[in-house]
CSV table of C-alpha atoms in Angstrom, one decimal:
chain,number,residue,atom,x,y,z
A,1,UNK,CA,-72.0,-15.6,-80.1
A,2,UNK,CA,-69.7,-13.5,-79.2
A,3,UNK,CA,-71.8,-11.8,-76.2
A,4,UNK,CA,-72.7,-15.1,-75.2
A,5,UNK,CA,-69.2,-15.8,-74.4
A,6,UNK,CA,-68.6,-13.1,-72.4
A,7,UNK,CA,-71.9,-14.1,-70.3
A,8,UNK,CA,-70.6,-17.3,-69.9
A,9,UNK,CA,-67.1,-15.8,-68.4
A,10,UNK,CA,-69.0,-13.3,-66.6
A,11,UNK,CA,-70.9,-16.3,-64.4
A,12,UNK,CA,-67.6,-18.1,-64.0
A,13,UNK,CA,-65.8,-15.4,-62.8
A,14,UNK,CA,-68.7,-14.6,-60.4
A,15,UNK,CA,-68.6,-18.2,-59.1
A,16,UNK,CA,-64.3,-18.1,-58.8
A,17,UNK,CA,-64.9,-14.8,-56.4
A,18,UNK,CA,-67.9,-16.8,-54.1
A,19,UNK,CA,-66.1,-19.7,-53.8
A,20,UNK,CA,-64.2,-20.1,-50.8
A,21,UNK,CA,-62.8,-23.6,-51.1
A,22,UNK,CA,-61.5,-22.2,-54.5
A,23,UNK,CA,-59.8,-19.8,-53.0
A,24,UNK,CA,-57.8,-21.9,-50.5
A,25,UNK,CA,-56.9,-24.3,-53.1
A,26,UNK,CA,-55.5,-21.6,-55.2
A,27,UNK,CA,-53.3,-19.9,-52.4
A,28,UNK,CA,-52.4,-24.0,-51.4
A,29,UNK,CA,-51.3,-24.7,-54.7
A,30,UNK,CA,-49.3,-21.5,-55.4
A,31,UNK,CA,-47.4,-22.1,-51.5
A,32,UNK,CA,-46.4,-25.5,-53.5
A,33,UNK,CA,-45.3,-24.0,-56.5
A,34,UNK,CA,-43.5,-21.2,-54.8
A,35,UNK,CA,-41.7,-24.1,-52.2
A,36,UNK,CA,-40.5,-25.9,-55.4
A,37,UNK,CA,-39.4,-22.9,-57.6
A,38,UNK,CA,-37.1,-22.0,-54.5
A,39,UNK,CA,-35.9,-25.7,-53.7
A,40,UNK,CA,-35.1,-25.8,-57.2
A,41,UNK,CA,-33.0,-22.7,-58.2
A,42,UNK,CA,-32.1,-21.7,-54.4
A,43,UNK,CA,-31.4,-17.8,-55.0
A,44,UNK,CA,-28.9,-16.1,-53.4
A,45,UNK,CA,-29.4,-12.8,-50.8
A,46,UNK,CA,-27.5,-9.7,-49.8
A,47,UNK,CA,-27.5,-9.6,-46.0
A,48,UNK,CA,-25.4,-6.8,-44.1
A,49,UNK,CA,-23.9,-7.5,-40.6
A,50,UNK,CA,-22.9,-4.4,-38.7
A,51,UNK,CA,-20.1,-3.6,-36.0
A,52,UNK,CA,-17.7,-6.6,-37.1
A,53,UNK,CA,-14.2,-6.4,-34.9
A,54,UNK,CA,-10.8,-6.2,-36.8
A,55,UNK,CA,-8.0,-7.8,-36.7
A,56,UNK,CA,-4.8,-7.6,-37.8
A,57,UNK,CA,-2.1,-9.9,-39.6
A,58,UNK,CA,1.8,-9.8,-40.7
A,59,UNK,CA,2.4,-7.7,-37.9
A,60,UNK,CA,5.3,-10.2,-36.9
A,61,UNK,CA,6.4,-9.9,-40.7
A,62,UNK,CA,6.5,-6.2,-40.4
A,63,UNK,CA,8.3,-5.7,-37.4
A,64,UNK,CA,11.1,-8.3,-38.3
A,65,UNK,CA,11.7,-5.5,-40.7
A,66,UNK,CA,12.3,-2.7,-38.0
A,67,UNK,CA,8.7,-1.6,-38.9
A,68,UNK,CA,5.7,-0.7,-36.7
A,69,UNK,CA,2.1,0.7,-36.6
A,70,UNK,CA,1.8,4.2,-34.9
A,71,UNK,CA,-1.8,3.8,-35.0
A,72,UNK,CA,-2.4,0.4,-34.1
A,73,UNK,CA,-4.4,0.9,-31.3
A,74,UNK,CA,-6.5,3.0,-33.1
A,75,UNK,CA,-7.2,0.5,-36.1
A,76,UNK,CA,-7.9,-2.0,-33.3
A,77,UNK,CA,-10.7,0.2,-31.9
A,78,UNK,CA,-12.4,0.4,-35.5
A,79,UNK,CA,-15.6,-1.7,-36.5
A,80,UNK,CA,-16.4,-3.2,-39.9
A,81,UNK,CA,-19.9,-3.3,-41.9
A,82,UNK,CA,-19.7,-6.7,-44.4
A,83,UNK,CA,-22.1,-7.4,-47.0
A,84,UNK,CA,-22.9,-11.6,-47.8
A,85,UNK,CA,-24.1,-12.8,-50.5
A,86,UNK,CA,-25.6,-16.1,-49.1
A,87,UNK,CA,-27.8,-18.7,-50.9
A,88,UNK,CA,-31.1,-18.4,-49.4
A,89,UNK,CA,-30.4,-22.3,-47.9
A,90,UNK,CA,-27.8,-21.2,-45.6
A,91,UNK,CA,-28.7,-17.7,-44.8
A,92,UNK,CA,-29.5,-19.3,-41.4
A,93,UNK,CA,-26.5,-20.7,-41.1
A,94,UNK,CA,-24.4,-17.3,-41.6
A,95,UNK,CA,-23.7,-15.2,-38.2
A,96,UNK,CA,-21.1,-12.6,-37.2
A,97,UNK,CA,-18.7,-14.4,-35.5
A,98,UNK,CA,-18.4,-16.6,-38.3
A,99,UNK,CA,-16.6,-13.8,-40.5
A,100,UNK,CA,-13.7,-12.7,-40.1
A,101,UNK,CA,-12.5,-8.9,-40.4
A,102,UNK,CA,-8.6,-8.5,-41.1
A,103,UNK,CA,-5.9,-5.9,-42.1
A,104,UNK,CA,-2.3,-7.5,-43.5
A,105,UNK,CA,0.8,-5.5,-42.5
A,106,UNK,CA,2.6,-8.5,-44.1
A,107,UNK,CA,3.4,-6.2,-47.2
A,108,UNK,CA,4.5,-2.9,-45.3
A,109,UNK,CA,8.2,-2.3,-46.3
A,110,UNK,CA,9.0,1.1,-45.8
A,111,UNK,CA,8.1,4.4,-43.3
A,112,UNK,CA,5.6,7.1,-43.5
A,113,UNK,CA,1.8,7.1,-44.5
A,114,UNK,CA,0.0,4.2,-46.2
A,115,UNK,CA,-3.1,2.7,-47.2
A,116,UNK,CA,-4.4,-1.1,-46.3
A,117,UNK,CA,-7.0,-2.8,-47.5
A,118,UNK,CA,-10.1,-4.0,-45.1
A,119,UNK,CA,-10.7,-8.0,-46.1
A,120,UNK,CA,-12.9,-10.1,-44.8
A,121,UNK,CA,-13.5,-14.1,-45.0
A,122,UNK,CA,-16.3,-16.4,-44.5
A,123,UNK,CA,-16.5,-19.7,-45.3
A,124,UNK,CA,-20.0,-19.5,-45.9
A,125,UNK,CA,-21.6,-17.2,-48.8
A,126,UNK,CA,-19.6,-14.5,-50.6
A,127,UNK,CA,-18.3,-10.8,-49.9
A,128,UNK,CA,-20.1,-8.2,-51.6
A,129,UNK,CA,-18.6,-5.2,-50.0
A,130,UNK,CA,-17.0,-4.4,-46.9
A,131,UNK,CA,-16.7,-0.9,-44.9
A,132,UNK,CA,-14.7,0.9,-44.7
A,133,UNK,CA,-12.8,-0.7,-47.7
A,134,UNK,CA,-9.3,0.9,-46.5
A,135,UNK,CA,-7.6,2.5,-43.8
A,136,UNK,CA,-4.5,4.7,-43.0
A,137,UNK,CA,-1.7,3.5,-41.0
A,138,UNK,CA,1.2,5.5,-40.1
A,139,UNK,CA,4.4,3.5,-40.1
A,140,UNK,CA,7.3,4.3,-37.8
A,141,UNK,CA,10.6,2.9,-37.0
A,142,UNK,CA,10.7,-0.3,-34.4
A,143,UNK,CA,11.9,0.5,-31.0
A,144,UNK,CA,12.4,-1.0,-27.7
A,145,UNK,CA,12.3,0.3,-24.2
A,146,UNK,CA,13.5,-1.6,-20.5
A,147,UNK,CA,11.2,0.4,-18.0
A,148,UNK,CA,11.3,-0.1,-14.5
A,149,UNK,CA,8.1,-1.9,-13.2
A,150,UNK,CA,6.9,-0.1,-9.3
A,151,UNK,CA,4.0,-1.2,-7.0
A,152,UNK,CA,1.6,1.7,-6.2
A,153,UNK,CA,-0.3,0.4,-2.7
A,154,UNK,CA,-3.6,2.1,-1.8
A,155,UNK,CA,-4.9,1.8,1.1
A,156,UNK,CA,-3.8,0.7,4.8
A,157,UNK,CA,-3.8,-2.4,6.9
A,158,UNK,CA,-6.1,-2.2,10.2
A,159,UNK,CA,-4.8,-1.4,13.2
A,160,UNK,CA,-2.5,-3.4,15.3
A,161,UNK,CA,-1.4,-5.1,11.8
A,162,UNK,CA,2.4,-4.5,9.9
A,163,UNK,CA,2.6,-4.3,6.1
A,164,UNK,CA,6.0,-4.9,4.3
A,165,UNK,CA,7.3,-3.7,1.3
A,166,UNK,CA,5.9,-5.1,-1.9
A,167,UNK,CA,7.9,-7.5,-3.7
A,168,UNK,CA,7.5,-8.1,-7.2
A,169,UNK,CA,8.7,-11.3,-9.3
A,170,UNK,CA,10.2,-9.0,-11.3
A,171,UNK,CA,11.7,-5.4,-11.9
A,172,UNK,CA,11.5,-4.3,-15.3
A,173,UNK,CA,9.7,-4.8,-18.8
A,174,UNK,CA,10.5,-4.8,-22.1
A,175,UNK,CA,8.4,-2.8,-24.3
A,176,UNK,CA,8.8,-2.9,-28.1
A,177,UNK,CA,6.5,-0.6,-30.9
A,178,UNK,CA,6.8,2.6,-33.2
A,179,UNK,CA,9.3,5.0,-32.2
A,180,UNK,CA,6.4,8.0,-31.1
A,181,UNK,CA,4.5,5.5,-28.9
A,182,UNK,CA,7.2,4.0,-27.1
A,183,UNK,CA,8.7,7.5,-26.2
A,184,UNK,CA,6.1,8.2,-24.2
A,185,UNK,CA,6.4,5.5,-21.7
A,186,UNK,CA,8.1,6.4,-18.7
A,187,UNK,CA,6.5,4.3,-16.4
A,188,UNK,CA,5.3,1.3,-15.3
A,189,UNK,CA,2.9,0.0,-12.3
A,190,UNK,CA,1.2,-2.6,-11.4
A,191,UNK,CA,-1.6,-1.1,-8.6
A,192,UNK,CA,-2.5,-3.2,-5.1
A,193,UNK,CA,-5.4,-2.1,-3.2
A,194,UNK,CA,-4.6,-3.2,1.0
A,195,UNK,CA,-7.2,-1.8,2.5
A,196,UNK,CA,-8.3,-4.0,5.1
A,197,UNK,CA,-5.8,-6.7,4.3
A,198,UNK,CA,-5.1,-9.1,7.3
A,199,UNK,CA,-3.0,-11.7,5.4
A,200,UNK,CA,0.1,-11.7,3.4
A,201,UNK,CA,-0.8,-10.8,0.1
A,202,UNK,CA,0.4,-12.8,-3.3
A,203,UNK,CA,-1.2,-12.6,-6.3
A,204,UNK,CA,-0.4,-11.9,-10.0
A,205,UNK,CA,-1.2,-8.3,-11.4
A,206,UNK,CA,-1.3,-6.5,-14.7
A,207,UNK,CA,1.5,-4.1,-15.2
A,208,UNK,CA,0.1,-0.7,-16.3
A,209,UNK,CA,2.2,2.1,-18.5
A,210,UNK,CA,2.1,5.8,-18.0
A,211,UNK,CA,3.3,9.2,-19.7
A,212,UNK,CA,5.2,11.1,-17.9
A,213,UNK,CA,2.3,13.3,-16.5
A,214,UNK,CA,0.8,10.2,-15.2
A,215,UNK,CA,-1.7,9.5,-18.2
A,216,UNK,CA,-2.1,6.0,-18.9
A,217,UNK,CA,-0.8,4.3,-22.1
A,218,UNK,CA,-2.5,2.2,-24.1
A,219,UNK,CA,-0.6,-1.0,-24.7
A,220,UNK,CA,-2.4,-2.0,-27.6
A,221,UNK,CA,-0.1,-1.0,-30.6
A,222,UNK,CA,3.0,-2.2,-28.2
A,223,UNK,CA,4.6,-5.7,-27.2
A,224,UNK,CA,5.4,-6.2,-23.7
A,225,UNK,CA,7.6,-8.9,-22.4
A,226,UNK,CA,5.3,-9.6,-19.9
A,227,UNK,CA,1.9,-8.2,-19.3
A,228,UNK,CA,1.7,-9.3,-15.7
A,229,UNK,CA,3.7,-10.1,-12.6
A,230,UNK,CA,3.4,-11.4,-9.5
A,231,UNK,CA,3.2,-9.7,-6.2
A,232,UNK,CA,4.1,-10.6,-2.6
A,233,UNK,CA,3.3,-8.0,0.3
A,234,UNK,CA,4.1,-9.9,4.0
A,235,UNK,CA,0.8,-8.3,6.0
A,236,UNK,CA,1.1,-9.7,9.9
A,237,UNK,CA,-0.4,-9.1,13.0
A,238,UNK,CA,2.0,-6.6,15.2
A,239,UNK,CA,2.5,-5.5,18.7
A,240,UNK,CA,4.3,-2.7,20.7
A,241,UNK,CA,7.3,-4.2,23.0
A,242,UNK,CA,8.3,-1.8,25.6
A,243,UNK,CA,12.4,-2.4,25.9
A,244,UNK,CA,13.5,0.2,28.8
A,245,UNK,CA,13.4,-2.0,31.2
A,246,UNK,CA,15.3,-5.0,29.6
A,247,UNK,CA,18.8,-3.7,29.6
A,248,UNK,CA,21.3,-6.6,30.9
A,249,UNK,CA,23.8,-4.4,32.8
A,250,UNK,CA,27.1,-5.9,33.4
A,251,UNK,CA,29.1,-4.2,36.5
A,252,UNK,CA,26.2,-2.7,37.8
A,253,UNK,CA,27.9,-2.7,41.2
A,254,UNK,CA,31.2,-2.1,40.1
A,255,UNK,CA,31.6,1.2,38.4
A,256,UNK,CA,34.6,3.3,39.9
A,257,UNK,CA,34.8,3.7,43.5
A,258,UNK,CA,32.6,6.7,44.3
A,259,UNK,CA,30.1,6.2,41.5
A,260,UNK,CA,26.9,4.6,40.9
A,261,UNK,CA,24.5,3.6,37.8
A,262,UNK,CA,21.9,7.1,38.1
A,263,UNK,CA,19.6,5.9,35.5
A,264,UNK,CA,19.3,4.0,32.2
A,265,UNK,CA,17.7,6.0,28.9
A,266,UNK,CA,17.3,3.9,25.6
A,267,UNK,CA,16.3,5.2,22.2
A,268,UNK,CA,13.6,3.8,21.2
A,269,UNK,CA,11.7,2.7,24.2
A,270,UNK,CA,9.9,0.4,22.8
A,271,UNK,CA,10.0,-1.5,19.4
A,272,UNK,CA,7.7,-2.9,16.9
A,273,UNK,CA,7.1,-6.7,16.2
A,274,UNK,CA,5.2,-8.3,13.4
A,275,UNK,CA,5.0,-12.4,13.2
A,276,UNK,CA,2.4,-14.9,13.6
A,277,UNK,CA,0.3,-14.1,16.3
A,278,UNK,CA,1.0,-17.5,17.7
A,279,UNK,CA,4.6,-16.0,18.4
A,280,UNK,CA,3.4,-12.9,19.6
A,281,UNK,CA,1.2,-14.4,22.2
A,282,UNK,CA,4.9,-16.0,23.3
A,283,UNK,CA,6.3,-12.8,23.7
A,284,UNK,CA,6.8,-11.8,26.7
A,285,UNK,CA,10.0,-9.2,26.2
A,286,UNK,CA,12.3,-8.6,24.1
A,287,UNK,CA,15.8,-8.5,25.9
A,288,UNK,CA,18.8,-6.6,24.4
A,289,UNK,CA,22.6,-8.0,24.7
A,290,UNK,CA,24.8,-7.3,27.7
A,291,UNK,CA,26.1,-3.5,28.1
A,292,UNK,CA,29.0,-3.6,30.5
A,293,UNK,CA,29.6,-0.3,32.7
A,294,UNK,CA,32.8,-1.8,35.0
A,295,UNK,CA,34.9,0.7,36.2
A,296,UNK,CA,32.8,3.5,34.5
A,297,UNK,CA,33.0,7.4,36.0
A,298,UNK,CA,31.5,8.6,33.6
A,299,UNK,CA,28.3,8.1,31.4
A,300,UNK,CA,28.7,4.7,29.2
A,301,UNK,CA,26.6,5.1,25.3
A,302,UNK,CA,26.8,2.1,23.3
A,303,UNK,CA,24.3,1.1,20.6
A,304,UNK,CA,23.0,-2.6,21.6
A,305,UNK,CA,21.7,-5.4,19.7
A,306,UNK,CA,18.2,-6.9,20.5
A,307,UNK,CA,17.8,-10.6,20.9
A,308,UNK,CA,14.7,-11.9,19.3
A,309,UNK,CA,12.9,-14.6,19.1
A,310,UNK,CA,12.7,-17.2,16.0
A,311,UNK,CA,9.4,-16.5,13.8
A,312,UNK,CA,9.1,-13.2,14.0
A,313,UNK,CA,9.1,-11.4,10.8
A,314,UNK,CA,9.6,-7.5,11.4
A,315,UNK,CA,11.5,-5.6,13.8
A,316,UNK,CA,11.5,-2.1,13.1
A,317,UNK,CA,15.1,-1.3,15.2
A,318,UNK,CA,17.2,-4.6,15.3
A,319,UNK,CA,19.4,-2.4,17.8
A,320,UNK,CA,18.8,0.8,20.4
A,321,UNK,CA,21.1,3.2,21.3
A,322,UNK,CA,21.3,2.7,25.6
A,323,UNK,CA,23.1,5.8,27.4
A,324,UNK,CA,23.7,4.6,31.2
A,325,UNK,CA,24.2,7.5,33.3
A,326,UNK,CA,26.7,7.4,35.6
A,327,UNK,CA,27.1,9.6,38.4
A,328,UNK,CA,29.0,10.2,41.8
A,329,UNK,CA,27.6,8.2,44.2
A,330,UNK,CA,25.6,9.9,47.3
A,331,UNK,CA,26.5,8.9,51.0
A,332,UNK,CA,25.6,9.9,54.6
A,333,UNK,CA,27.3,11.7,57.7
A,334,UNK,CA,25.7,12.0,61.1
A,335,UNK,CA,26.6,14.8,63.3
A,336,UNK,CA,26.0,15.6,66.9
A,337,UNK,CA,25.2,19.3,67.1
A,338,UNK,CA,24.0,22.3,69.3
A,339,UNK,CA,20.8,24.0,68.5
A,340,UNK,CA,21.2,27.8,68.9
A,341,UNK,CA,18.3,29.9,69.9
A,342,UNK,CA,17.9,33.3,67.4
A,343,UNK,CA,16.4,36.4,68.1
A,344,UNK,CA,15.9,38.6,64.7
A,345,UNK,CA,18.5,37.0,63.4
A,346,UNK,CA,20.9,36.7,66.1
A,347,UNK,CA,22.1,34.0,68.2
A,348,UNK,CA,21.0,34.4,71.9
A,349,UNK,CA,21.4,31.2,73.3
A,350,UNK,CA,21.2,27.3,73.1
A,351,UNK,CA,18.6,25.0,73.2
A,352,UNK,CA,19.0,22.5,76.6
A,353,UNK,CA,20.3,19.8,74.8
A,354,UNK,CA,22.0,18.4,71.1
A,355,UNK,CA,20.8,16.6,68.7
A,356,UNK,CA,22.0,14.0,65.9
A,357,UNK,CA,21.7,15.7,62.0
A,358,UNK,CA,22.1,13.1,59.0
A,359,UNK,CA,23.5,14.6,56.1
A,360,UNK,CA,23.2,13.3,52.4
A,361,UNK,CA,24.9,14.0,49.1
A,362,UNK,CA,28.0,13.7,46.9
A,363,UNK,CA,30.4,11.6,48.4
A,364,UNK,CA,33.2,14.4,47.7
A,365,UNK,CA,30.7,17.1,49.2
A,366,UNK,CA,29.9,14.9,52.7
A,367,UNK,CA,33.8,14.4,52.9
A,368,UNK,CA,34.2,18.1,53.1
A,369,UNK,CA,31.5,18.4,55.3
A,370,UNK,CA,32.1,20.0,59.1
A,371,UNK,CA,30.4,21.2,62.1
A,372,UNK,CA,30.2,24.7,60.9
A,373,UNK,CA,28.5,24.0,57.7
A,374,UNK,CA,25.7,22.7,59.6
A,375,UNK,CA,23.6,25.7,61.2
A,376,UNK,CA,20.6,24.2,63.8
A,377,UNK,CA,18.4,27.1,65.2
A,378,UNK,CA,14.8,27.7,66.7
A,379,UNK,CA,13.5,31.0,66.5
A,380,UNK,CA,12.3,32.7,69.8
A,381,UNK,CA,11.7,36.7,67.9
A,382,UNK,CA,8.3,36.4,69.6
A,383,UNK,CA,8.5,34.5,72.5
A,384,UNK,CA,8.0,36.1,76.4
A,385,UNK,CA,10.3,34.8,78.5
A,386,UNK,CA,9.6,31.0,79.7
A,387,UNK,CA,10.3,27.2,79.0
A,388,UNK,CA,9.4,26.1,75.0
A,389,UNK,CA,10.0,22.9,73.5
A,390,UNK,CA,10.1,24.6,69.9
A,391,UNK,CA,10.8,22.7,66.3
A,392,UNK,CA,14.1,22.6,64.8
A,393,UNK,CA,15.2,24.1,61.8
A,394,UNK,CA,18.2,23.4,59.9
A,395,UNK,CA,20.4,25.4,57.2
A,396,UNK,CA,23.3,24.2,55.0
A,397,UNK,CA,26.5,26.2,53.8
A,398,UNK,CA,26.8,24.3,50.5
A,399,UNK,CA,22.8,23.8,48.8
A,400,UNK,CA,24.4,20.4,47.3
A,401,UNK,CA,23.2,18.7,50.6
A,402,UNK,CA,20.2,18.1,51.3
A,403,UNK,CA,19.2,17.2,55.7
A,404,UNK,CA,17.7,13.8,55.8
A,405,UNK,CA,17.1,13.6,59.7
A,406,UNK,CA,16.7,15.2,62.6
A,407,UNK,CA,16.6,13.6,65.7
A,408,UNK,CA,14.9,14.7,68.2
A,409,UNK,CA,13.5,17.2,65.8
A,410,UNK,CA,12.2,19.1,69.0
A,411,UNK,CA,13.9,20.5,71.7
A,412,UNK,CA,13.3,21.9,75.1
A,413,UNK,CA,14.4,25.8,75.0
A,414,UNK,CA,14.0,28.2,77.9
A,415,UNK,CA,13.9,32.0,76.3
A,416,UNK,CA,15.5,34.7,78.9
């Protein structure tokens, strides 16, 4: 009996293995069952979520008790491992940015070192763990710092373009934090790059701190008043206007009797004007205010206002230094005078007839001026004996003068 039991178990078995639609309907059913078993009791899974962000909480609390993180920045820089445990139902639903990663300062109370606890929250699932579990925050007095905001400009306009100073909304920033980070702000920036620039530049950017050897600070543990400003840099086109020759003399003709306007030196020659190029193109000059010189014997220096026109937005001298010189004034004297013949170096005769000389120079020289300070001569060292007509040479006393005429310049000589 008992043998043909196991005969009859042995062919069933056999048939179970060779049957293939058995086979599906077993793996069918046990899908079913293992569908309903989970439906049912819904188990719950551990699931780990890596490189979480932290933030922070009660930091308010803990400064309004002169408190403050040394380290903040630090902490901030930190990333969190959480472990969920999340019914197998919602596990889908459950993503990083649905938990949330934070450290209280709410309960800080006194200085020195402490240790926080890392929470986290989700409103789906629960927290099994988080990493790390704690951190160590250094806690410092609260301090606060006005620093004087600058705008560091790299770079250059293009050619035939002006750039004006930078102009920032405003000056300074307040800075607030623990005592050791604060102290090492000295400075603050806010960086412009021009290069290239054609237009008038205005913008808002961020203010940056530095150490004193010109490392950057980061802001992170510290509260700023602001963390930006705006920016205005006046970038316009710009031309060279040459100003030496626009000098409105007054008395020009009526400097002191004997003297005359020798010449006119400014300083600069020329200036610099930046506007719309619609005004430039109407530029034709720029003229100076009146400069008078009546009566003057002697050099007249006088700084003297430009006058511009409207629109323009940059001079770079708004007035020139103009020196008029003013010298004695030259005059002329004609005289009717022998032409002596010279041999070696010695007078041996006259020429056949006079001529006119017209002398130049200093009105005070010419008034001095005679006969005898005028020497005419031809030479005739090498001449035979004969009629010449032979050029004529002239020679002054006083080297002030200067012969402007001669006339005839030749003259009919006959040499013994």
């Amino acid at each position: 009996m008992k043998e043909k039991l196991i005969n009859i178990c042995k062919r069933v078995g056999t048939r179970l293995r060779h049957n293939l639609l058995l086979k599906i309907m077993a793996v069918f059913f046990a899908v079913i069952l293992w569908s309903y078993v989970m439906g049912v009791t819904d188990p719950a899974r551990t699931h780990v979520y890596r490189g979480l962000s932290i933030t922070v909480s009660g930091v308010e609390t803990m400064e309004q008790s002169g408190l403050a993180c040394a380290n903040l920045a630090d902490i901030l820089q930190l990333k969190a491992d959480v472990s969920l445990s999340v019914q197998q139902s919602k596990l889908r639903t459950v993503s990083a940015d649905r938990i949330s990663v934070r450290i209280d300062f709410s309960g800080v109370s006194a200085e020195g070192e402490q240790t926080l606890r890392v929470s986290a929250y989700t409103s789906t699932g629960e927290v099994v763990s988080v990493r790390p579990s704690e951190v160590t925050v250094q806690i410092e007095p609260l301090v606060k710092k006005t620093v004087q905001i600058s705008c560091d400009q790299v770079g250059t306009v293009p050619e035939g373009y002006w750039q004006g100073e930078c102009t920032l909304g405003q000056n300074t920033v307040d800075i607030s934090g623990a005592k050791s980070v604060v102290e090492q702000v000295e400075k603050a920036r806010v960086e412009l790059n021009l290069a290239g620039a054609t237009e008038t530049y205005s913008g808002t950017r961020e203010i940056v701190l530095f150490d004193e050897i010109g490392a950057k600070v980061d802001p992170a543990a510290l509260t700023l008043s602001t963390h930006s400003v705006t920016v205005d840099v006046p970038i316009y086109p710009a031309q060279r206007i040459d100003i030496s020759e626009m000098v409105n003399l007054v008395g020009r003709d009526a400097v002191a009797p004997g003297y005359e306007v020798k010449d006119i030196e400014c300083s600069p020659e020329s200036v610099l004007c930046a506007g719309p190029q619609d005004v430039l193109d109407a530029l034709d000059s720029v003229t100076l205010e009146s400069l008078s010189v009546e009566g003057a014997s002697s050099d007249v220096a006088q700084k003297v206002k430009l006058r511009l026109p409207s629109g323009l937005k940059y001079v770079d001298y708004e007035e020139v230094e103009v020196v008029v010189r003013i010298g004695e004034a030259e005059k002329s004297k004609t005289l009717e005078l022998p032409v002596y013949q010279m041999k070696d170096g010695e007078q041996v005769g006259t020429a056949e007839s006079t001529v006119k000389a017209t002398i130049t120079g200093m009105s005070s020289a010419i008034d001095r001026l005679t006969e005898a300070g005028v020497h005419l001569e031809v030479d005739v060292t090498d001449l035979s004996p004969g009629e010449y007509t032979l050029a004529v040479a002239s020679r002054l006393d006083d080297e002030t003068l200067r012969v402007e005429a001669i006339l005839p310049d030749k003259v009919r000589v006959i040499v013994q």
